Every structure is written in C-alpha cells, then in structure tokens.
Short mmCIF file of C-alpha atoms in Angstrom, two decimals:
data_model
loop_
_atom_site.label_atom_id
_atom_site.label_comp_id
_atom_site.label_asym_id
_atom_site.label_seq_id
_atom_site.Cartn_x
_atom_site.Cartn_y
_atom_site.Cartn_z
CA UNK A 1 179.94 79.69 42.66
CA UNK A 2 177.34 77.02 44.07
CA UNK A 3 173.79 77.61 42.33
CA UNK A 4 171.36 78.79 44.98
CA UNK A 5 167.70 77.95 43.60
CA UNK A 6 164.64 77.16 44.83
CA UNK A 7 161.91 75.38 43.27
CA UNK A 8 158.36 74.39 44.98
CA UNK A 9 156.42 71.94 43.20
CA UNK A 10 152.52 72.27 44.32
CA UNK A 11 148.78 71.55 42.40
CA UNK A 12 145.06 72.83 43.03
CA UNK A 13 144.06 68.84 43.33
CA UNK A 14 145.85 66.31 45.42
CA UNK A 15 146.99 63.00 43.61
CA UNK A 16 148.50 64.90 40.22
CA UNK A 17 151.95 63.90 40.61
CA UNK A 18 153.80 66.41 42.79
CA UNK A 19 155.80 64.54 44.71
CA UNK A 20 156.97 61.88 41.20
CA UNK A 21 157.69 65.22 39.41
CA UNK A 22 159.71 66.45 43.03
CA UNK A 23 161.72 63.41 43.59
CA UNK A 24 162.59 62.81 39.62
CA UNK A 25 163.37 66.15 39.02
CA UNK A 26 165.45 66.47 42.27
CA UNK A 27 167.74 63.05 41.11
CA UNK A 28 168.14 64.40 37.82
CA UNK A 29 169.74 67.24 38.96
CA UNK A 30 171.53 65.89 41.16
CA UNK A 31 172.87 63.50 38.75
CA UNK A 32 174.27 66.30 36.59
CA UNK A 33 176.81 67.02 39.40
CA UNK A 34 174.57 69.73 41.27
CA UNK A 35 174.12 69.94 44.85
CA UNK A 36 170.02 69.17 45.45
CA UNK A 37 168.03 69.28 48.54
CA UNK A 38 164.65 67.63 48.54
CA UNK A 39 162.54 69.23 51.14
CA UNK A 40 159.04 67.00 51.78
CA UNK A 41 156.34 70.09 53.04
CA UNK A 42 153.51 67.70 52.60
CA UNK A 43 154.10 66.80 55.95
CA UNK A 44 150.48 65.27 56.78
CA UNK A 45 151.41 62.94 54.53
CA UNK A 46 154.89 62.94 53.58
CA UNK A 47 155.31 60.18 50.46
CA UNK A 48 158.51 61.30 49.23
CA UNK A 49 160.77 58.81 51.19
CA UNK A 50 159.20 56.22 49.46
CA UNK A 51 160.68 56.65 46.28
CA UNK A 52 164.01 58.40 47.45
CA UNK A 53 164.80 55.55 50.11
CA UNK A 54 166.91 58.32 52.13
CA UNK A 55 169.27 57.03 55.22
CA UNK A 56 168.10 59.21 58.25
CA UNK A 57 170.85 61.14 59.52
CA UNK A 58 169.21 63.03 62.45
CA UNK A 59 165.36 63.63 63.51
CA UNK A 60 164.33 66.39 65.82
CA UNK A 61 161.46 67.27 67.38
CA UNK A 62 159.49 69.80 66.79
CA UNK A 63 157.91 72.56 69.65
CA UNK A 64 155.81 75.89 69.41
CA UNK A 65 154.99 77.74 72.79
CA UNK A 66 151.41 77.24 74.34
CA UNK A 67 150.02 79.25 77.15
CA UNK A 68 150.14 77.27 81.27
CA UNK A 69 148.34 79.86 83.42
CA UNK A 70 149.41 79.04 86.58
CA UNK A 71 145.72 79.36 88.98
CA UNK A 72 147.28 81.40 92.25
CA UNK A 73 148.34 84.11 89.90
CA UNK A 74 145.06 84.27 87.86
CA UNK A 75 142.83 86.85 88.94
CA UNK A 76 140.04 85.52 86.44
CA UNK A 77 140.14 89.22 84.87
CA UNK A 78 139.15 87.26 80.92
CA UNK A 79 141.76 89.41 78.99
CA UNK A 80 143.41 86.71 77.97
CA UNK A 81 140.12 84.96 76.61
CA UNK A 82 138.55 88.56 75.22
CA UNK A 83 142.20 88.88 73.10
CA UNK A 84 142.48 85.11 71.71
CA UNK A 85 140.76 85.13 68.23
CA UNK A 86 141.12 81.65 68.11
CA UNK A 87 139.17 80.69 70.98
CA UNK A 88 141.99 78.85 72.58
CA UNK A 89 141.69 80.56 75.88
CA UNK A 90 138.73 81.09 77.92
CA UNK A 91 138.21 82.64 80.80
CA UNK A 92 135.21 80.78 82.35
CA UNK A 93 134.52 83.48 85.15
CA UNK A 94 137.31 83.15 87.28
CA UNK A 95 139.16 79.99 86.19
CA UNK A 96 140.88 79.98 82.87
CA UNK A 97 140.82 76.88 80.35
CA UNK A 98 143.15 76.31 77.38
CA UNK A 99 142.81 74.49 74.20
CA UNK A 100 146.52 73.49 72.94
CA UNK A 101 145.14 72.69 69.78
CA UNK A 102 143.44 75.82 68.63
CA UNK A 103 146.70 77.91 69.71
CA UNK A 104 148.47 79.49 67.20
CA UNK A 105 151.66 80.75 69.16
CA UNK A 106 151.22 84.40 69.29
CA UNK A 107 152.35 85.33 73.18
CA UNK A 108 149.16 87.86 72.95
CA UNK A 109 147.56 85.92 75.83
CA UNK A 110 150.95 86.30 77.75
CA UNK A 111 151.48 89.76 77.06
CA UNK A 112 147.94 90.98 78.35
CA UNK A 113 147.52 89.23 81.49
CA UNK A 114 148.20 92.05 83.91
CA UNK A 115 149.40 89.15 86.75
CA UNK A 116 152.30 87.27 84.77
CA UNK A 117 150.09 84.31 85.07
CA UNK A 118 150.74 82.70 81.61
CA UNK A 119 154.06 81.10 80.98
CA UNK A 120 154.60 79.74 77.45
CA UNK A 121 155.26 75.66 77.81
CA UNK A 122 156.58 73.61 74.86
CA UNK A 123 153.49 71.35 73.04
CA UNK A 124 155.34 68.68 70.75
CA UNK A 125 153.61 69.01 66.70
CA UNK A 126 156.09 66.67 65.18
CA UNK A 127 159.55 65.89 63.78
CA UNK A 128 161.66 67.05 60.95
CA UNK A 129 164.22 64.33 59.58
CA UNK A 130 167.44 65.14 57.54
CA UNK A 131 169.31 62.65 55.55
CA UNK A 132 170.82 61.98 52.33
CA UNK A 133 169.29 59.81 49.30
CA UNK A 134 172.03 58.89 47.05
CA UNK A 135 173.67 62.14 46.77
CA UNK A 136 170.45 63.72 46.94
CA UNK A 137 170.24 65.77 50.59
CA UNK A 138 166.95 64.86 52.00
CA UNK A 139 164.38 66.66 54.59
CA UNK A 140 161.08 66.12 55.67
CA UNK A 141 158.18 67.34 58.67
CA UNK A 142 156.25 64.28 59.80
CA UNK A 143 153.38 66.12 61.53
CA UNK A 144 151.66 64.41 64.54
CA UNK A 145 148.83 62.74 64.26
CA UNK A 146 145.49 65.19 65.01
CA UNK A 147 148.30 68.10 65.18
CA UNK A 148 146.76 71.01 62.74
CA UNK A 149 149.71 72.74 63.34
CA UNK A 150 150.72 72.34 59.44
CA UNK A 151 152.35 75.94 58.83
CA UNK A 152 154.36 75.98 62.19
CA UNK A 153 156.11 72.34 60.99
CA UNK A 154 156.59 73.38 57.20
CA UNK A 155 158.31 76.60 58.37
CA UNK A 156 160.86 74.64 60.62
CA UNK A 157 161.23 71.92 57.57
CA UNK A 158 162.44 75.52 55.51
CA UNK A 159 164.41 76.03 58.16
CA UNK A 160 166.73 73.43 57.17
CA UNK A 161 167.30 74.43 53.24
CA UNK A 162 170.88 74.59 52.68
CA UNK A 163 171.83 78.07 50.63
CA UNK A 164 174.72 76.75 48.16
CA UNK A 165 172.56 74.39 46.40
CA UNK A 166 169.21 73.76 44.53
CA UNK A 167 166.01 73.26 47.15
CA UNK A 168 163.11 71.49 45.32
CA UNK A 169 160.17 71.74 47.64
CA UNK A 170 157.23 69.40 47.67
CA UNK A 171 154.57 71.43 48.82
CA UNK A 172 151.17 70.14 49.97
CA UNK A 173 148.13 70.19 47.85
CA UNK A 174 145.30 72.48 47.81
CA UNK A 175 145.74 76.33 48.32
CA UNK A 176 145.89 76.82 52.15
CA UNK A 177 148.01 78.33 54.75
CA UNK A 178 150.06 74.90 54.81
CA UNK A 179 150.76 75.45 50.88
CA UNK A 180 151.52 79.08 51.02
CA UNK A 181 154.02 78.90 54.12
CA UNK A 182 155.83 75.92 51.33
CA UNK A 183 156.23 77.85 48.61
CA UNK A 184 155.94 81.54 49.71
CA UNK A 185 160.06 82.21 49.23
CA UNK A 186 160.67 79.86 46.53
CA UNK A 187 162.12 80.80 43.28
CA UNK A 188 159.61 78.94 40.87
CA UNK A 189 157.02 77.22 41.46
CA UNK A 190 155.96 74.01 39.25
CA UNK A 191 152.16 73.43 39.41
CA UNK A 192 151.33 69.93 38.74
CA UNK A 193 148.07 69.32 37.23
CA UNK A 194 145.87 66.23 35.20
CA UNK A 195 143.58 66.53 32.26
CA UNK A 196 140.51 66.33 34.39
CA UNK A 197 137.75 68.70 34.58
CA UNK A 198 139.15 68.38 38.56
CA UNK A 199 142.83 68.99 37.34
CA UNK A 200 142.02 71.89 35.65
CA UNK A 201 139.01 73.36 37.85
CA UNK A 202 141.79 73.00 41.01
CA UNK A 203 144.75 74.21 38.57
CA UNK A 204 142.95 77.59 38.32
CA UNK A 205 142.77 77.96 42.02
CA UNK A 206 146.77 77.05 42.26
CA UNK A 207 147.54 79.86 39.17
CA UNK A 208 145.57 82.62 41.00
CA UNK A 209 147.15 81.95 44.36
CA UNK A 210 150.89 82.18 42.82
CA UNK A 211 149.42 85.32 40.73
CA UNK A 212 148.91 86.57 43.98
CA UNK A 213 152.07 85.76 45.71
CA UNK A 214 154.10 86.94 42.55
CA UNK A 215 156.06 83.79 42.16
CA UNK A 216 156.87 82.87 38.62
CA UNK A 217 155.42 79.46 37.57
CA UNK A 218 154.99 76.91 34.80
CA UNK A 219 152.81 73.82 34.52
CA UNK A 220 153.36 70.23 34.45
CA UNK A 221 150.75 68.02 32.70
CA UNK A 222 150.97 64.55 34.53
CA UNK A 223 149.25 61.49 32.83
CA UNK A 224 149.07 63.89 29.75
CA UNK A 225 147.00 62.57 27.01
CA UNK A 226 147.02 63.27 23.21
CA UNK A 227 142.88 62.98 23.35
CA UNK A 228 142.60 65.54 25.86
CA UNK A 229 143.59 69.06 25.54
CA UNK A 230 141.83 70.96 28.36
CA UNK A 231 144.50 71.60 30.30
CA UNK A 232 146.13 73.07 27.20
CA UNK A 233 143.91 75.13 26.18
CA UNK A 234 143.13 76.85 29.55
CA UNK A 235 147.06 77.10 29.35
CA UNK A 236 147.52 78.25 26.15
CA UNK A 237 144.30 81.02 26.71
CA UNK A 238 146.19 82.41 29.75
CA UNK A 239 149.53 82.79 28.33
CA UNK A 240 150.57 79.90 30.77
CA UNK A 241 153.58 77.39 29.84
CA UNK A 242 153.20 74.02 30.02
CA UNK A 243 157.32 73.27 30.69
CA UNK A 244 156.63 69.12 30.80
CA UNK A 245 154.54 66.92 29.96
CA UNK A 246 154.44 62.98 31.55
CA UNK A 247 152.14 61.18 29.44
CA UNK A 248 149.73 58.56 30.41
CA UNK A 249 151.29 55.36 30.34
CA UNK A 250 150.59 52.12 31.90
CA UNK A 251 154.38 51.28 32.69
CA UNK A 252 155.19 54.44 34.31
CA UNK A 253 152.33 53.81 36.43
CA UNK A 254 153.79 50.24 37.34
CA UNK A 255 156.99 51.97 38.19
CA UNK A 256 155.23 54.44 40.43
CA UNK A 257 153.55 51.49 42.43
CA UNK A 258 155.97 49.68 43.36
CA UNK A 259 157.89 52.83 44.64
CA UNK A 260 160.62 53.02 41.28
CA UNK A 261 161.00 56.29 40.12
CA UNK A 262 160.73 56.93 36.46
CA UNK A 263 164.21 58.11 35.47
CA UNK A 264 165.96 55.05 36.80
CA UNK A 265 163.38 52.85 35.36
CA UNK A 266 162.76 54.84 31.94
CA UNK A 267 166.03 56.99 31.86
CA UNK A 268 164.90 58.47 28.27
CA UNK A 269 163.52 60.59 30.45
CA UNK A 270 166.21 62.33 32.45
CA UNK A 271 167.02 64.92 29.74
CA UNK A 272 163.23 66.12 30.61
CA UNK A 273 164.00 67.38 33.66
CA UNK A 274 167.01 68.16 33.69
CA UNK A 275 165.65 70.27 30.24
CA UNK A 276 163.09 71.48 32.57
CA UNK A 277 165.44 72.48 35.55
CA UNK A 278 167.57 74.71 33.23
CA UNK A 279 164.57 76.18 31.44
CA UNK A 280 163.15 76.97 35.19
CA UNK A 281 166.72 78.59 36.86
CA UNK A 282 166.74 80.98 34.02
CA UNK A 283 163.31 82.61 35.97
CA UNK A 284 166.27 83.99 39.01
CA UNK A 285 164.14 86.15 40.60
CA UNK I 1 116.18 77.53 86.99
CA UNK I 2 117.84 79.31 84.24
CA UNK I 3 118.67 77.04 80.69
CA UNK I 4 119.43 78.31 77.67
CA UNK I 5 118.36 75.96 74.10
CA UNK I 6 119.67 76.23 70.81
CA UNK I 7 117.37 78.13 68.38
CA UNK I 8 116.87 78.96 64.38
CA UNK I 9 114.80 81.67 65.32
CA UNK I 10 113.81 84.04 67.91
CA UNK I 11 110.82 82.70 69.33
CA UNK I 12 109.29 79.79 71.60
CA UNK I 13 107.98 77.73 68.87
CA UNK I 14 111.03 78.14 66.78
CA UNK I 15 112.82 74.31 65.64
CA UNK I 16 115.77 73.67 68.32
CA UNK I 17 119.15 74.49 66.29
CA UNK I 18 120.98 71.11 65.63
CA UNK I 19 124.21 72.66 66.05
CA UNK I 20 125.82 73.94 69.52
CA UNK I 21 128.68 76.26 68.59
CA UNK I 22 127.04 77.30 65.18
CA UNK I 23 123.85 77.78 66.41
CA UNK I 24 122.12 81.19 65.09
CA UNK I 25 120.39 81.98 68.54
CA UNK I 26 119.94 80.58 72.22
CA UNK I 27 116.83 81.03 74.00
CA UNK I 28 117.79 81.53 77.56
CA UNK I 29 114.66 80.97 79.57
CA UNK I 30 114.02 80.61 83.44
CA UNK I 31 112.02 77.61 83.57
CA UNK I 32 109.64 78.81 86.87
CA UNK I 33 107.93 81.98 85.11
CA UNK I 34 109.21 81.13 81.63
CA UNK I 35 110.55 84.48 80.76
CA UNK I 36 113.32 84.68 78.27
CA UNK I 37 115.34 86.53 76.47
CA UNK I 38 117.24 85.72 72.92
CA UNK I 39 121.10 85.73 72.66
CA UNK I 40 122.39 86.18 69.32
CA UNK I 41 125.06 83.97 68.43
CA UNK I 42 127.84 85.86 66.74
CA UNK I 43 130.03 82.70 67.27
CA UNK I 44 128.05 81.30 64.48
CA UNK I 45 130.44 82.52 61.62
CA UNK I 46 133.70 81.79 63.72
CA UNK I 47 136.34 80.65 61.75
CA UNK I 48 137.38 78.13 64.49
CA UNK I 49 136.29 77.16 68.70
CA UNK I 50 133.09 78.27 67.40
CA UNK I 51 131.94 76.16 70.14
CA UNK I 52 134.18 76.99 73.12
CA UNK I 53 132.95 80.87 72.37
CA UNK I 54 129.43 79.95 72.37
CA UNK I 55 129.72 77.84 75.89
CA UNK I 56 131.57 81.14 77.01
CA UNK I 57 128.52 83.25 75.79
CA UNK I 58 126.22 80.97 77.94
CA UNK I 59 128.46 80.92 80.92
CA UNK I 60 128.42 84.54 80.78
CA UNK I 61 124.79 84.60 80.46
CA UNK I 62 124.88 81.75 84.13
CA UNK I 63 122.67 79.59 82.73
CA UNK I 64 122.83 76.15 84.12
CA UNK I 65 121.46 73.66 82.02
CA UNK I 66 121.97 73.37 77.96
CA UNK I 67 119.58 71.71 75.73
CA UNK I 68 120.64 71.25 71.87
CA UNK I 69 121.28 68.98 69.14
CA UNK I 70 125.10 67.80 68.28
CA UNK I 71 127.11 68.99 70.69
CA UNK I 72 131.21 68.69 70.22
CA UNK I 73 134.59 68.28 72.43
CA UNK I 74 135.32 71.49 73.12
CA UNK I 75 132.46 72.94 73.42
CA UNK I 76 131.76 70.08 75.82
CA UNK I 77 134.81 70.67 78.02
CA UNK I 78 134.02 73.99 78.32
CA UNK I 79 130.56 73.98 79.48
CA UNK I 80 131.42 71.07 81.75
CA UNK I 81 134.07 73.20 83.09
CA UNK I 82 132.03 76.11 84.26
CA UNK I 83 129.90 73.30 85.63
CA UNK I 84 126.71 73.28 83.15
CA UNK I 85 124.35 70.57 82.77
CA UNK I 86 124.18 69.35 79.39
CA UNK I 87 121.70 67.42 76.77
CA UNK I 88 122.14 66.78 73.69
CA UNK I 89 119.74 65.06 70.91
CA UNK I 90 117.15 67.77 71.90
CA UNK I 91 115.14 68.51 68.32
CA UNK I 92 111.18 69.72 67.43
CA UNK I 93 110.19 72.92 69.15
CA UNK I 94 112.69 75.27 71.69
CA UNK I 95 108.66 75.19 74.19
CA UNK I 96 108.70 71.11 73.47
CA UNK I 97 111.97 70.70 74.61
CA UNK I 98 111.67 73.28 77.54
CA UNK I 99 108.88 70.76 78.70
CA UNK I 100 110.35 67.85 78.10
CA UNK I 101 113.33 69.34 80.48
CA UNK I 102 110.53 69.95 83.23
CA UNK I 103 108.90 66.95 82.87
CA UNK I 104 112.41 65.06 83.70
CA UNK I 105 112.18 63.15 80.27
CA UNK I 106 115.75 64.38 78.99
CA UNK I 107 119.01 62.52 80.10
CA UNK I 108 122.24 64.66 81.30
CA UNK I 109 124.94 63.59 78.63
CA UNK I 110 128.90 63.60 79.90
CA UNK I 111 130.04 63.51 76.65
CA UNK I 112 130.43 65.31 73.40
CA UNK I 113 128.13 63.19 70.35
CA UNK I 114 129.76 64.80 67.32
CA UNK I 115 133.38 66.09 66.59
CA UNK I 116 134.93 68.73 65.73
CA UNK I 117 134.19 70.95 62.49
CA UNK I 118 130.56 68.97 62.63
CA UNK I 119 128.22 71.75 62.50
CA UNK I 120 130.45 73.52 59.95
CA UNK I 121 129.27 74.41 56.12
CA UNK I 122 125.88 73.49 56.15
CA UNK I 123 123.18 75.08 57.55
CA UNK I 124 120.79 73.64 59.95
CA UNK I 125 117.31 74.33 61.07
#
C-alpha cells in the first residue's frame, strides 16, 4: 500500500530556508522510489518553481463568491451592512456599496436581505498550477497581485493533494491565517529556523502556534553554526528536536543562488533527508 | 451646515485626529450656531474597513462636509458615495479648522492621500 503522509514545512521568520528544506526533501524522497507531491502554499510569493523547474501541466483559475446587489430589488433596509463584520457592505441610506476586497465569502449578506437582492458573482484571486518536476508531482497558488485573499487560494492549492503519496507542503511564513489554513491537516510539521536572536524570537511564535493546533513537529536549523547554540538551547530547554541541521556554508549558498538545489549539487547530503523523512513518517498521527 | 472633524478628544479645542477611520472621536458641529455633539468612534479598534464603518457612522449622523487628516480609499469611496464633501490635511485645533472651513480657506479633495492600513498601529493625536 501507497504511503499517505503529509508534511508542512513552515518558520516564525521569513527567509530561514523553508522552501530549500521543501524542495530537497521532496526530491529525495522521491528519488527513493516514493510517490511525492510538492505543494507551494506560499502563494504571495511562490519560489519553489525555481529550484524544481516543473513542466506546467494545467493552470486554473481561481474564484470565491462576492455579493452584486442588484439596485431595483434593494429596499436600502442596511441588514446586509449591520451583518458584514468585515465592513465589505454598506448600506449608505438607501443605496448599497460593496468592497470585493474586504469580502470574505460567507453568503451572510445574501441570506439576510429580505428582497433576494444579492446574488453571489465570481471575483478572480488567482491560479493554482499542477505539473510534474522530474518525477516529483508539483502544485502551486499564484495569488493575484493586491488579492488578500491568501487562505481562500491555499485551501484550493490543498485541494489538489493526491492521497496515495507523500504531500510536502511549503507553507508561508509568519503565524497567520494564510499559515494555519497550510498546515492545519498536515501530518508533521518541520519548522525551519536560523541562529538569530530573529530565528529564534520568531521560532517561539511558530512552536506555540503548532502547540496549539496539536500537530507534531521537529526543527530544522538552516545555516547552522558550531559558534552559535541559541537555537539549541531554547530546543534542548523545551524538549524540542532538532531532526536536521544545514550548516552555514558558503557553497551551499552559491548553489542556492543560482537556483541548484543542494542534493544534486552536494549529494552527501541526500541520506539527510531522506534520514529525516523516515524519522518524521514514524510521527502517523 | 452640518460637518463633522476628526477629534482626540471631546472638546472644541481638542488637536484634529490625523487618522479618518481610526479616529477616537468626531465632532459633528452645525457650523451656523456651532452646536455639537461628540460621536464616539467604535470603528477605531476594527480589525479591518475601519474606514468604510466610520464614513457609515457619519453618513448616518447626515453630515455633509468632513474635515480630517489622512484620509484612505475606502473610506474615500464611501463618503463620496453618500455624496460628502471632503478635506483632508486638516491638523491644529477641531475650532481652528471649523474656521478655517468658514472662512473658505480649505480645498475639497477628490481623492484618498494615504492607503490602506495607514492609520493602523500607532496612535495619533
């Protein structure tokens, strides 16, 4: 029977490495004969094609309902406006105005007007692509530009997971709605953290929002250095694992910026994560 | 004529409020016998349209002029919607600016002068 895993891989701080841990971890399984699904979720900024160089199969659009009041219906009554906690419909006395933007999809406006005067209409918030990467099968949201409709496009992204393989999520950073709706149903999560006082201080944040969520996790120490231990420590204090570390070197940097990933270029490597992947898939929740 | 300002404070010689949608209170005063009365802003700790609930709060309140500080898009569009005069760059004293509206010396702005999110986090005034 196929292996059915997921695995998100987010961080407090942005710029720690989630998407070279995601995309090396995702070919090294794969390479062991697996079937792997990357799924980019950082989709205002999805980075992951770059070093995955996936064919695009297909790319779809992406819609979630907004209210159209049509104006002969309205009778200006404001329930629609009073109900909206989001501002995104006003009733201005007896002419309604709606802000696409600040909608978050719920129907309530819809479901209150006593006149049938709001119809749901179809706002575009971006596009989900689906491809392969060799052998690795390969997702991503592309949100549109000024679209804060983050969640909406992540969930759709999900959508797509196939269920007879392993899913390896790259989640946005921070510790938002846009990074819980990533990882909420995953498996494990990987957080991916630096030896900075910033690494750590935003590393905190990430462990007490999976605490929370009740997702088992493990950290990854990118740009790990033998001089400095904080990240350790904090670890090591909390009863936290730190499954991998990448250490700070100038030639996996190199490889990084110029869009090589660092088990094709330094495949001493690959037993890390594939070490990793089988330490993590023993967590089945 | 009935205008409302954006106000720290609750009185006449309060500092006009920099910020529309997060402002703390609006004066609403009728410029001809200068009564007012003071709206509190509850909009103020909105976790978003803070400023397309405030312009709703004056609209409600039929003001037709609004004199403040940074004024955004949406709230923009919505007071320009209901049809409300607005002016923006208004700072120093909610009475200085109520006279510099009488005396003619403020300029009608079509236009929003911040975005978004501007008059979020920080406090003002």
């Amino acid at each position: 029977m196929a292996e059915n895993f997921t695995i998100a891989i987010a961080s407090g701080k942005g710029g720690t490495g989630k998407t070279t841990i995601a995309t090396n971890l995702a070919c090294a399984i794969s390479q062991t004969g697996k079937v792997v699904q990357y799924l980019d979720c950082d989709v205002e900024e999805p980075n992951g094609h770059i070093f995955l160089k996936p064919q695009i199969e297909k790319t779809s659009s992406v819609t979630i309902g907004v209210p159209e009041v049509d104006e002969e219906l309205c009778n200006g009554c404001g329930k629609c406006g009073d109900l909206c906690q989001y501002n995104a419909i006003v009733c201005l006395k007896d002419k309604p105005l709606v802000f696409d933007q600040l909608c978050h999809s719920c129907g309530g406006c819809m479901l209150v007007c006593p006149t049938g005067a709001i119809k749901e209409k179809a706002k575009e918030i971006g596009f989900v692509d689906i491809g392969s990467a060799n052998g690795v099968k390969f997702g991503r949201g592309r949100l549109k530009i000024g679209d804060i409709h983050t969640p909406s496009l992540i969930k759709n992204v999900k959508g797509n997971s196939i269920k007879d393989g392993i899913v390896i999520i790259d989640a946005p950073p921070g510790t938002s709605c846009p990074v819980i709706e990533a990882i909420k149903e995953s498996d494990f999560v990987l957080l991916v953290t630096e030896p900075t006082p910033f690494g750590l201080n935003d590393l905190k944040l990430a462990v007490g929002m999976v605490i929370e969520l009740g997702i088992p996790f493990a950290v990854v120490i990118n740009r790990s250095d033998a001089s400095e231990k904080m990240v350790n420590d904090y670890c090591s204090e909390q009863n936290i694992q730190v499954i991998l570390e990448v250490p700070d070197e100038r030639r996996i940097a190199e490889a990084y910026s110029v869009g090589n990933m660092i088990i094709d270029t330094f495949p001493e490597y690959k037993k890390d994560f594939i070490e990793l992947y089988e330490r993590v898939s023993s967590y089945k929740r | 004529m009935k205008i409302a300002i954006s106000s720290s404070r609750q009185t006449l010689d309060s500092q006009v409020d920099q910020r529309f949608g997060r402002a703390e209170y609006f004066i609403v005063v009728e410029t001809e016998s200068m009564e007012f009365e003071v709206l509190n802003n509850d909009n103020n700790a909105s976790s978003g349209g803070a400023g397309i609930g405030t312009a709703k709060l004056l609209v409600d309140a039929d003001v037709k002029a609004v004199l403040t500080g940074n004024c955004g898009p949406n709230a923009q569009k919505t007071l320009s919607a209901a049809g409300i005069k607005l002016y923006t760059g208004v700072s120093g004293t909610v009475s200085d600016a109520i006279e510099s509206f009488k005396a003619g010396k403020l300029s009608e702005t079509f236009e929003p002068n911040v975005d978004s999110h501007f008059g979020m986090g920080s406090a003002n005034g």
